[in-house]
C-alpha positions in Angstrom: -75.8 52.9 14.2 -73.1 52.9 16.9 -73.7 54.5 20.3 -73.0 58.2 20.2 -69.5 59.2 21.3 -68.2 62.4 22.7 -65.1 63.6 20.8 -62.7 66.6 21.0 -60.5 67.2 18.0 -57.7 69.6 17.3 -55.4 70.5 14.4 -51.9 72.0 15.0 -52.0 75.7 15.5 -50.8 77.7 12.5 -48.2 80.3 13.3 -49.4 83.9 13.2 -46.4 85.0 11.2 -47.6 84.4 7.6 -50.3 83.1 5.3 -51.9 79.7 5.1 -50.4 77.7 2.2 -51.4 74.4 0.5 -48.9 72.5 2.8 -50.9 73.6 5.8 -54.2 72.7 4.2 -53.3 69.0 4.0 -53.8 68.8 7.8 -56.8 71.0 8.1 -58.6 69.3 5.2 -57.7 65.9 6.7 -59.1 66.9 10.1 -62.2 68.6 8.8 -63.2 65.5 6.7 -62.8 63.3 9.8 -64.8 65.7 12.0 -67.6 66.0 9.4 -67.9 62.3 9.1 -68.2 61.9 12.9 -70.9 64.6 13.0 -72.8 63.0 10.1 -72.6 59.7 12.1 -74.4 61.3 15.0 -71.5 61.7 17.4 -70.9 64.8 19.6 -67.7 66.1 18.1 -66.1 69.5 18.8 -63.2 70.8 16.5 -61.1 73.6 18.0 -58.0 75.4 16.8 -56.2 78.7 17.3 -53.5 80.9 16.0 -50.1 80.2 17.6 -49.4 83.9 18.4 -46.3 84.1 20.6 -42.5 84.0 20.1 -39.5 85.9 18.9 -40.3 85.8 15.1 -43.6 87.5 15.7 -42.1 90.1 17.9 -39.4 90.9 15.3 -41.8 90.9 12.3 -44.2 93.3 14.1 -41.2 95.6 14.8 -40.2 95.4 11.2 -43.7 96.4 10.0 -44.0 99.2 12.6 -46.8 97.4 14.4 -47.4 96.1 17.9 -47.4 92.3 18.1 -51.1 92.5 19.0 -51.8 94.4 15.8 -49.9 91.9 13.7 -51.5 88.8 15.1 -55.0 90.3 14.8 -54.4 91.0 11.1 -52.9 87.5 10.4 -55.6 85.9 12.5 -58.3 87.5 10.3 -56.5 86.3 7.2 -56.3 82.8 8.5 -60.0 82.7 9.5 -61.0 83.8 6.0 -58.8 81.3 4.3 -60.1 78.4 6.4 -63.7 79.5 5.9 -63.3 79.6 2.2 -61.9 76.1 2.1 -64.9 74.9 4.3 -62.7 74.1 7.3 -65.5 74.3 9.8 -64.1 74.8 13.3 -66.4 74.9 16.3 -64.0 77.4 17.7 -61.0 79.2 16.3 -59.1 81.3 18.8 -55.7 82.7 19.6 -53.0 81.6 22.1 -52.7 85.2 23.1 -55.9 85.0 25.2 -56.8 85.3 28.9 -57.9 81.6 28.9 -54.5 80.5 27.7 -52.7 82.7 30.1 -54.7 81.2 33.0 -54.4 77.5 31.9 -50.7 77.9 31.1 -50.0 79.4 34.6 -52.1 76.6 36.2 -50.3 73.8 34.4 -46.9 75.4 35.2 -47.6 75.9 38.9 -48.9 72.3 39.3 -45.8 71.0 37.6 -43.6 73.2 39.8 -45.3 72.2 43.0 -45.1 68.5 42.1 -41.3 68.8 41.6 -41.2 68.6 37.8 -39.6 72.0 37.2 -36.0 72.8 37.9 -33.8 75.9 37.5 -30.3 76.2 36.3 -28.0 78.7 34.6 -27.2 78.2 30.9 -25.0 80.1 28.5 -26.7 81.5 25.4 -25.8 83.4 22.3 -26.5 87.1 22.8 -26.7 89.8 20.0 -24.9 92.9 21.4 -26.4 95.1 18.7 -30.0 93.9 19.1 -29.5 93.5 22.8 -31.3 90.2 23.1 -30.7 86.5 23.4 -30.9 84.7 20.1 -33.1 81.6 19.5 -31.2 78.8 17.7 -32.8 79.6 14.4 -31.5 83.2 14.5 -27.9 82.0 14.6 -26.1 80.9 11.5 -22.6 79.6 11.0 -20.5 76.7 9.8 -21.5 73.1 10.7 -19.0 71.6 13.2 -19.4 68.2 11.6 -19.2 68.6 7.8 -18.1 72.2 7.4 -21.2 73.3 5.5 -21.7 77.0 5.7 -24.9 79.0 6.5 -26.4 76.4 8.8 -28.8 77.1 11.6 -27.8 77.0 15.2 -29.5 73.7 16.0 -29.0 71.4 13.0 -27.2 71.1 9.7 -29.3 70.7 6.6 -26.4 69.2 4.6 -25.2 66.3 6.8 -28.2 66.1 9.2 -26.1 66.6 12.4 -27.7 68.2 15.4 -25.7 70.2 17.9 -25.8 73.1 20.3 -25.5 76.7 19.0 -22.2 77.0 20.9 -20.8 74.3 18.6 -21.2 76.3 15.4 -18.1 77.6 13.8 -17.9 81.3 12.8 -21.4 82.0 14.3 -23.2 85.2 13.6 -26.6 86.8 14.3 -29.1 86.4 11.5 -30.6 89.7 12.6 -27.6 92.0 12.5 -24.6 90.0 11.4 -22.9 90.6 14.7 -20.8 87.9 16.3 -22.9 86.6 19.2 -21.5 86.8 22.7 -21.9 84.0 25.2 -23.9 85.2 28.3 -25.3 83.4 31.2 -29.0 83.3 32.2 -31.1 81.3 34.6 -33.7 79.2 32.8 -36.5 76.9 33.9 -36.6 73.3 32.8 -39.4 70.6 32.6 -38.1 67.3 33.9 -39.4 65.1 31.0 -37.5 62.1 32.2 -39.8 61.8 35.3 -42.5 60.6 32.9 -40.8 57.9 30.9 -42.8 55.0 32.4 -46.0 56.9 31.9 -45.1 57.8 28.3 -44.2 54.2 27.4 -47.5 53.0 28.7 -49.5 55.8 26.9 -47.7 55.1 23.6 -48.6 51.4 23.9 -52.3 52.2 24.5 -52.9 55.1 22.1 -52.8 53.4 18.7 -50.1 55.5 17.3 -48.8 54.8 13.8 -45.9 52.3 13.6 -43.7 54.9 12.1 -44.4 57.3 15.0 -43.7 54.6 17.5 -40.4 53.8 15.9 -39.3 57.4 16.0 -40.3 57.6 19.7 -38.2 54.6 20.5 -35.2 56.4 19.0 -35.8 59.3 21.4 -36.2 56.9 24.3 -32.9 55.1 23.4 -31.1 58.5 23.2 -32.5 59.4 26.7 -35.2 61.9 27.5 -33.7 65.3 28.2 -34.9 68.2 30.4 -36.8 70.7 28.3 -36.1 74.4 28.6 -39.5 76.1 28.9 -38.4 79.7 29.5 -37.2 82.5 27.3 -35.6 85.9 28.3 -37.0 89.3 27.7 -37.6 90.8 25.2 -40.1 88.2 24.2 -43.7 88.3 23.1 -45.6 85.8 25.2 -46.8 85.2 28.8 -44.5 86.1 31.7 -43.9 83.2 34.0 -45.7 83.8 37.3 -42.7 83.3 39.7 -39.9 84.4 37.3 -40.0 88.1 36.5 -38.4 88.9 33.1 -38.8 85.3 32.0 -41.5 84.1 29.5 -43.0 80.8 28.7 -41.4 79.3 25.6 -43.9 79.4 22.8 -44.0 75.6 22.6 -45.3 75.4 26.2 -48.3 77.6 25.7 -49.0 76.6 22.1 -50.5 73.1 22.8 -52.2 74.5 25.9 -53.9 76.7 23.4 -56.0 73.6 22.4 -57.4 73.6 25.9 -57.8 77.4 26.0 -59.8 77.4 22.7 -62.0 74.6 24.0 -62.4 76.5 27.3 -63.6 79.5 25.4 -66.1 77.3 23.5 -67.3 75.8 26.7 -67.9 79.2 28.2 -69.9 80.4 25.2 -71.9 77.2 24.7 -72.4 76.1 28.3 -70.3 72.9 28.1 -68.6 71.4 31.1 -64.9 71.9 30.4 -63.8 69.7 33.4 -66.0 66.8 32.2 -64.1 66.7 28.9 -60.6 67.3 30.3 -60.4 65.5 33.7 -58.5 62.2 34.1 -60.9 59.3 33.4 -63.2 61.2 31.2 -65.0 59.1 28.6 -64.4 61.9 26.0 -62.1 60.9 23.2 -59.3 63.5 22.5 -57.5 63.4 19.1 -54.7 65.7 17.8 -54.0 65.9 14.1 -50.4 67.1 13.4 -47.5 67.0 10.9 -44.6 64.7 11.5 -42.2 67.6 12.1 -43.8 68.3 15.5 -44.2 64.7 16.8 -41.7 65.3 19.6 -43.7 68.0 21.3 -47.1 66.2 20.9 -46.1 62.6 21.8 -43.6 63.3 24.6 -43.8 66.8 26.2 -47.5 67.3 25.8 -48.8 64.1 27.4 -46.2 64.4 30.1 -47.3 68.0 30.9 -50.9 67.0 31.0 -50.3 64.0 33.3 -48.1 66.1 35.6 -50.7 68.8 35.9 -53.7 66.5 36.5 -55.4 66.6 33.0 -56.5 63.7 30.9 -54.2 62.4 28.2 -54.9 62.4 24.4 -56.6 59.3 23.1 -54.3 59.3 20.2 -52.2 61.6 18.0 -52.7 61.3 14.2 -49.6 62.2 12.2 -49.4 63.0 8.5 -46.5 63.7 6.1 -45.5 66.8 4.2 -46.8 68.1 0.9 -44.7 68.2 -2.3 -45.8 69.7 -5.6 -44.9 67.8 -8.8 -42.5 65.6 -6.7 -40.5 68.4 -5.2 -40.5 70.6 -2.1 -42.7 73.6 -2.6 -40.7 76.4 -4.3 -41.4 80.1 -4.6 -39.2 80.4 -7.6 -41.1 77.6 -9.4 -44.4 79.0 -8.3 -45.4 75.9 -6.4 -45.3 77.6 -3.0 -49.0 78.4 -3.3 -50.9 80.2 -0.6 -54.5 79.4 0.1 -55.6 82.8 -1.1 -53.7 82.6 -4.4 -55.3 79.2 -5.0 -58.8 80.5 -4.2 -58.4 83.4 -6.7 -58.2 80.8 -9.5 -59.7 77.5 -8.5 -62.7 76.0 -6.6 -61.7 74.9 -3.1 -63.4 71.5 -3.4 -61.1 70.5 -6.2 -58.2 70.5 -3.7 -60.3 68.9 -0.9 -61.1 66.0 -3.2 -57.6 65.6 -4.5 -56.1 65.5 -1.0 -58.7 63.1 0.1 -58.0 60.9 -2.9 -54.3 60.6 -1.8 -54.5 60.7 2.1 -54.1 57.6 4.2 -53.5 57.0 7.9 -49.8 56.8 7.3 -47.0 59.4 7.6 -45.8 59.3 4.0 -45.5 62.6 2.2 -48.3 63.5 -0.2 -47.6 64.8 -3.7 -49.8 67.4 -5.5 -49.1 66.5 -9.1 -50.8 69.3 -11.0 -51.5 67.3 -14.1 -52.9 64.4 -12.2 -54.9 66.9 -10.1 -56.6 68.3 -13.2 -57.2 64.8 -14.7 -58.5 63.2 -11.6 -60.9 66.0 -10.6 -62.3 66.2 -14.2 -62.7 62.5 -14.6 -64.0 61.6 -11.1 -66.2 64.5 -9.9 -67.3 65.9 -13.3 -67.1 62.9 -15.5 -68.4 60.3 -13.1 -70.5 61.7 -10.2 -72.1 64.9 -11.5 -72.5 63.2 -14.9 -75.0 60.7 -13.3 -77.4 63.5 -12.3 -77.0 65.4 -15.6 -77.8 62.3 -17.6 -81.0 61.6 -15.6 -82.5 64.8 -14.1 -83.5 66.4 -17.4 -85.8 63.5 -18.3 -87.4 63.6 -14.9 -88.1 67.3 -15.1 -89.3 67.4 -18.7 -91.3 64.2 -18.9 -92.5 63.6 -15.4 -92.9 67.0 -13.8 -89.9 66.5 -11.5 -91.5 63.5 -9.8 -89.4 60.4 -9.1 -91.0 57.0 -9.8 -92.5 55.1 -7.0 -90.2 52.1 -7.8 -86.6 52.0 -9.1 -85.6 50.0 -12.2 -82.8 47.9 -10.6 -83.4 47.4 -6.8 -80.5 45.0 -6.5 -78.0 47.6 -7.8 -79.2 50.1 -5.4 -79.1 47.7 -2.5 -75.5 46.8 -3.4 -74.5 50.4 -3.4 -76.2 51.0 -0.1 -74.4 48.1 1.4 -71.0 49.7 0.5 -71.7 52.4 3.1 -70.4 50.4 6.0 -67.0 49.8 4.2 -66.8 53.5 3.2 -67.6 54.5 6.8 -64.8 52.3 8.1 -62.4 53.9 5.7 -63.4 57.4 6.9 -63.1 56.5 10.5 -59.6 55.0 10.0 -58.5 58.1 8.0 -58.0 56.0 4.9 -59.6 58.5 2.7 -57.9 57.3 -0.5 -59.5 53.9 0.0 -62.9 55.6 0.6 -62.6 57.7 -2.6 -61.6 54.6 -4.6 -64.6 52.7 -3.4 -67.0 55.7 -4.1 -65.6 56.1 -7.6 -66.0 52.4 -8.2 -69.7 52.8 -7.3 -69.9 55.7 -9.7 -68.4 53.6 -12.5 -71.1 50.9 -11.9 -73.8 53.6 -12.0 -72.5 55.0 -15.3 -72.2 51.5 -16.8 -75.8 50.9 -15.8 -77.0 54.1 -17.5 -74.9 53.3 -20.6 -76.6 49.9 -20.7 -80.1 51.2 -20.2 -79.7 54.2 -22.6 -82.4 56.5 -21.3 -81.9 58.9 -24.2 -83.1 56.2 -26.5 -86.1 55.3 -24.3 -87.1 59.0 -24.3 -87.8 58.9 -28.0 -90.4 56.1 -27.6 -93.5 57.0 -25.5 -94.2 53.3 -24.9 -91.0 53.0 -22.9 -91.5 56.1 -20.8 -92.6 54.1 -17.7 -89.3 52.2 -17.9 -87.4 55.4 -18.5 -89.0 56.9 -15.4 -87.8 54.0 -13.3 -84.3 54.0 -14.9 -83.8 57.8 -14.3 -85.2 57.4 -10.8 -82.5 54.7 -10.2 -79.9 57.1 -11.4 -81.0 59.9 -9.1 -81.2 57.6 -6.1 -77.6 56.5 -6.8 -76.5 60.1 -7.3 -78.0 61.0 -3.9 -76.1 58.0 -2.4 -72.8 59.1 -3.9 -73.3 62.7 -2.7 -73.9 61.3 0.8 -70.7 59.3 0.7 -68.7 62.3 -0.5 -70.3 64.9 1.8 -67.5 64.9 4.4 -65.1 65.8 1.5 -67.4 68.0 -0.6 -69.7 70.0 1.7 -70.4 72.8 -0.8 -71.3 70.5 -3.7 -73.3 68.4 -1.3 -75.4 71.4 -0.1 -76.1 72.3 -3.8 -77.0 68.7 -4.5 -79.4 68.6 -1.5 -81.1 71.7 -2.8 -81.5 70.0 -6.2 -82.8 66.8 -4.7 -85.1 68.8 -2.4 -84.1 66.7 0.6 -83.0 67.5 4.2 -79.3 67.7 4.9 -77.9 64.2 4.5 -76.7 62.2 7.5 -74.7 59.0 7.3 -77.6 56.7 8.3 -79.5 57.9 5.2 -77.5 55.5 3.1 -79.8 52.7 4.3 -82.9 54.3 2.7 -83.9 56.1 -0.5 -85.8 59.2 -1.5 -88.9 57.2 -2.6 -91.7 58.9 -4.4 -90.4 62.5 -4.3 -90.1 65.7 -6.3 -86.7 67.0 -7.3 -85.8 70.5 -8.6 -84.4 71.6 -11.9 -80.8 70.4 -12.2 -78.0 73.0 -12.6 -74.4 72.1 -13.2 -72.8 71.3 -9.8 -69.1 71.4 -10.8 -67.2 72.5 -13.9 -64.0 70.9 -15.3 -60.7 72.5 -14.3 -59.4 74.9 -16.9 -55.7 74.3 -17.3 -55.2 78.0 -18.0 -56.3 78.7 -14.5 -53.7 76.4 -13.0 -51.0 78.1 -15.1 -52.2 81.5 -13.9 -52.1 80.3 -10.3 -48.5 79.2 -10.7 -47.5 82.5 -12.3 -49.2 84.5 -9.6 -47.4 82.4 -7.0 -44.0 83.3 -8.6 -44.9 87.0 -8.6 -46.0 86.8 -5.0 -42.7 85.4 -3.9 -41.1 88.8 -4.1 -43.5 90.2 -1.5 -42.6 87.9 1.3 -40.8 89.6 4.2 -37.5 87.9 4.8 -36.6 86.4 8.2 -33.0 87.5 7.9 -31.6 90.9 6.9 -28.0 90.1 6.1 -26.3 88.2 3.3 -23.7 85.5 3.9 -20.2 87.0 4.3 -17.4 85.7 2.2 -15.3 83.2 4.2 -11.7 84.0 5.1 -9.3 83.6 2.2 -7.4 80.4 1.7 -4.3 79.6 -0.4 -4.2 77.7 -3.6 -2.3 75.0 -1.7 -5.3 74.7 0.8 -7.7 74.3 -2.1 -5.5 71.8 -3.8 -6.0 69.4 -0.9 -9.6 69.0 -1.8 -10.2 66.2 -4.3 -13.5 66.9 -6.1 -14.7 64.1 -8.4 -17.7 63.5 -10.7 -19.9 60.7 -9.4 -23.0 59.0 -10.8 -25.8 58.1 -8.5 -26.5 54.4 -9.0 -28.9 54.0 -6.1 -30.8 56.3 -3.7 -33.0 55.6 -0.8 -34.8 57.2 2.1 -33.1 56.8 5.5 -35.4 55.3 8.0 -35.7 57.6 11.0 -34.1 60.6 9.4 -36.1 63.6 8.2 -33.5 65.2 6.0 -31.1 62.4 4.8 -31.0 60.4 1.5 -28.6 57.4 1.3 -26.7 57.6 -2.0 -24.6 54.9 -3.6 -22.2 56.6 -5.9 -20.0 55.4 -8.8 -16.8 57.5 -8.7 -15.0 55.5 -11.4 -12.6 53.2 -9.6 -15.0 52.3 -6.8 -18.4 52.9 -5.3 -19.1 55.0 -2.2 -22.0 55.3 0.3 -22.8 58.9 1.2 -25.6 60.3 3.4 -26.8 63.7 2.0 -29.2 66.2 3.6 -31.2 66.8 0.5 -34.5 64.9 1.2 -36.4 68.2 1.3 -35.6 68.9 -2.3 -35.2 65.5 -4.0 -37.1 62.3 -4.1 -34.6 59.4 -4.2 -36.0 58.0 -7.5 -35.3 61.3 -9.2 -31.6 61.0 -8.3 -30.7 57.7 -9.9 -28.5 58.2 -13.0 -27.8 61.8 -12.1 -24.2 63.1 -12.0 -23.1 65.0 -9.0 -19.8 66.3 -7.6 -18.3 64.7 -4.5 -15.5 65.6 -2.1 -13.7 62.3 -2.6 -11.0 62.6 0.0 -13.1 63.7 3.0 -12.5 61.3 5.9 -15.3 58.8 6.4 -17.7 59.9 9.1 -19.6 57.5 11.3 -23.3 58.5 11.6 -26.2 56.9 13.4 -27.3 55.4 10.1 -24.0 54.1 8.9 -20.7 55.3 7.5 -20.7 58.3 5.1 -17.8 58.1 2.7 -17.6 61.6 1.3 -19.9 64.6 0.7 -21.9 65.7 -2.3 -21.8 69.4 -3.1 -25.0 71.4 -3.1 -26.0 75.1 -3.0 -28.5 76.8 -0.7 -29.2 80.3 0.4 -32.0 82.8 1.0 -34.1 81.4 -1.8 -35.9 78.2 -0.7 -34.5 74.9 -1.7 -31.3 72.9 -1.9 -29.7 72.5 -5.4 -27.2 69.7 -6.2 -24.1 70.7 -8.1 -23.5 68.5 -11.1 -21.4 68.0 -14.2 -22.1 68.8 -17.8 -23.0 66.1 -20.3 -19.9 64.2 -21.4 -18.4 64.0 -17.9 -17.8 60.5 -16.6 -17.6 59.1 -13.1 -14.1 59.6 -11.5 -13.2 62.7 -13.5 -11.4 65.3 -11.4 -13.2 68.6 -10.9 -10.8 71.5 -11.3 
């Protein structure tokens, strides 16, 4: 066994403005499996997290519900804790960013950065809602994209063409809160000088074993130049007031990652751990952050720079995962695939999902798809049909014929040794976060075990008393293999493992137990450890998710206004054509764009469309869409876009392509 290590692990902080859903659980299950494996391996490993409890959205929702922000985050925090506990996400400490520890550490880091010359002040112009009497965050401003003309776009980026811009660049802007036209007002803000840390960041990135996809994205940001980061927000704002700036508050993204340290500080104070020993520069503690790819910028640039500038140790690495899709598409409330953790738990066993996610997770940043049919088939075949089946085929004979006593010797020592030897490879897969590989190896061992039982046919031996000695050894072999498989699956299936340990009558399994067996030992009466998924329960879960969609509190309270009138002559200038998608591909380095090759009859065109959140490229090939054919070509960072496909979007989640009926052919004019 390797020398014990000291490890501190975090997952991204869920926002205290709504429920945990299955997309969130990808990350927490991934992290929990890794932490459980480290603890089983004998390492000192602490897993901390917290609710991200500050910001304008929380302030506004609390106001909408007639609560104080503190009341809202307390209620949401209790719901989050319950959901995590019921999915066996075992934090060593789960806290809140609205805590005295976080206030103290945020102020400490800020003052150290300020005193070292890494904070600057300057006046900026911002959108101000004269009705609500507050400055508006970018996401609370909507208008027309200045690049492609798409309506109803947020104040920081266009979901249609992928452009990024300042809120002041939006055409026809309006407040998403009141519908008022925002005013431009000046306010002094504080900025973190990120560019001061570029050499440090380049060195850290080279040493921290980041995934290649993450490094490539970071290089793009370096090439574009590191910009000063606005770390302040104006009152009214729910958060921590900046010590030397009355009326100014720390931007939520400053104190949110500091919440990792605050949660660990709280744990240290409760458990008598030395916080400074873990967090000082040069500490031999390993620090790992598990996050989604949408928040890489904060965790791989701002966060290590802040830590370095304030005299704290840097992360050992940041582990990044992709998004969750359901049946190949973005989660949708209307389709019932935007499933909350609690809705899932009302219908299905939590370890079905833990296993399925593990069976599809790797160390990469590709998106993970929850295919509901595959989910049912895989859980039923692997967990029930393979693993649990081994115990159910052998335990009854041990209980009935041998008083629950295992034989002193197994029937096939070579098979058992081979399965024990696989433990090192499976451990390597867990350590590298290659859970899908680990699950494949474990199920391969289960297949070998079932083949062995099929070959030896204990049910036949049971009928012949002269073969009972051999039967005893065969069934003992099966139980020993079952114990081994349970051990290998324990990081993923802690609940089933605990029930299996009770059946086996053994102490809680640790990783090094794979090198030895139970030996001459008494087991308890076997009870079914897991049942097959009932398809009716999956259907009911989807239906409940559709019904629950109507109860979600909207983040905006106004509908899109109709645009100013145009003449028929204006409209006649737009040449809309039917086009067939003949090729589609992801755009490397773009989170929202799909590259389309379109047949428009007399020629083919390349168009970049901001529809990646709703469509997988493979689904688009052969589909007919409508294109603005006479739109001037636009040079983008990824190439030339020669037109624009039409899509619809609104308050309901999702982007929906506008197409043509059957019978239409490429090149037809749309009138």
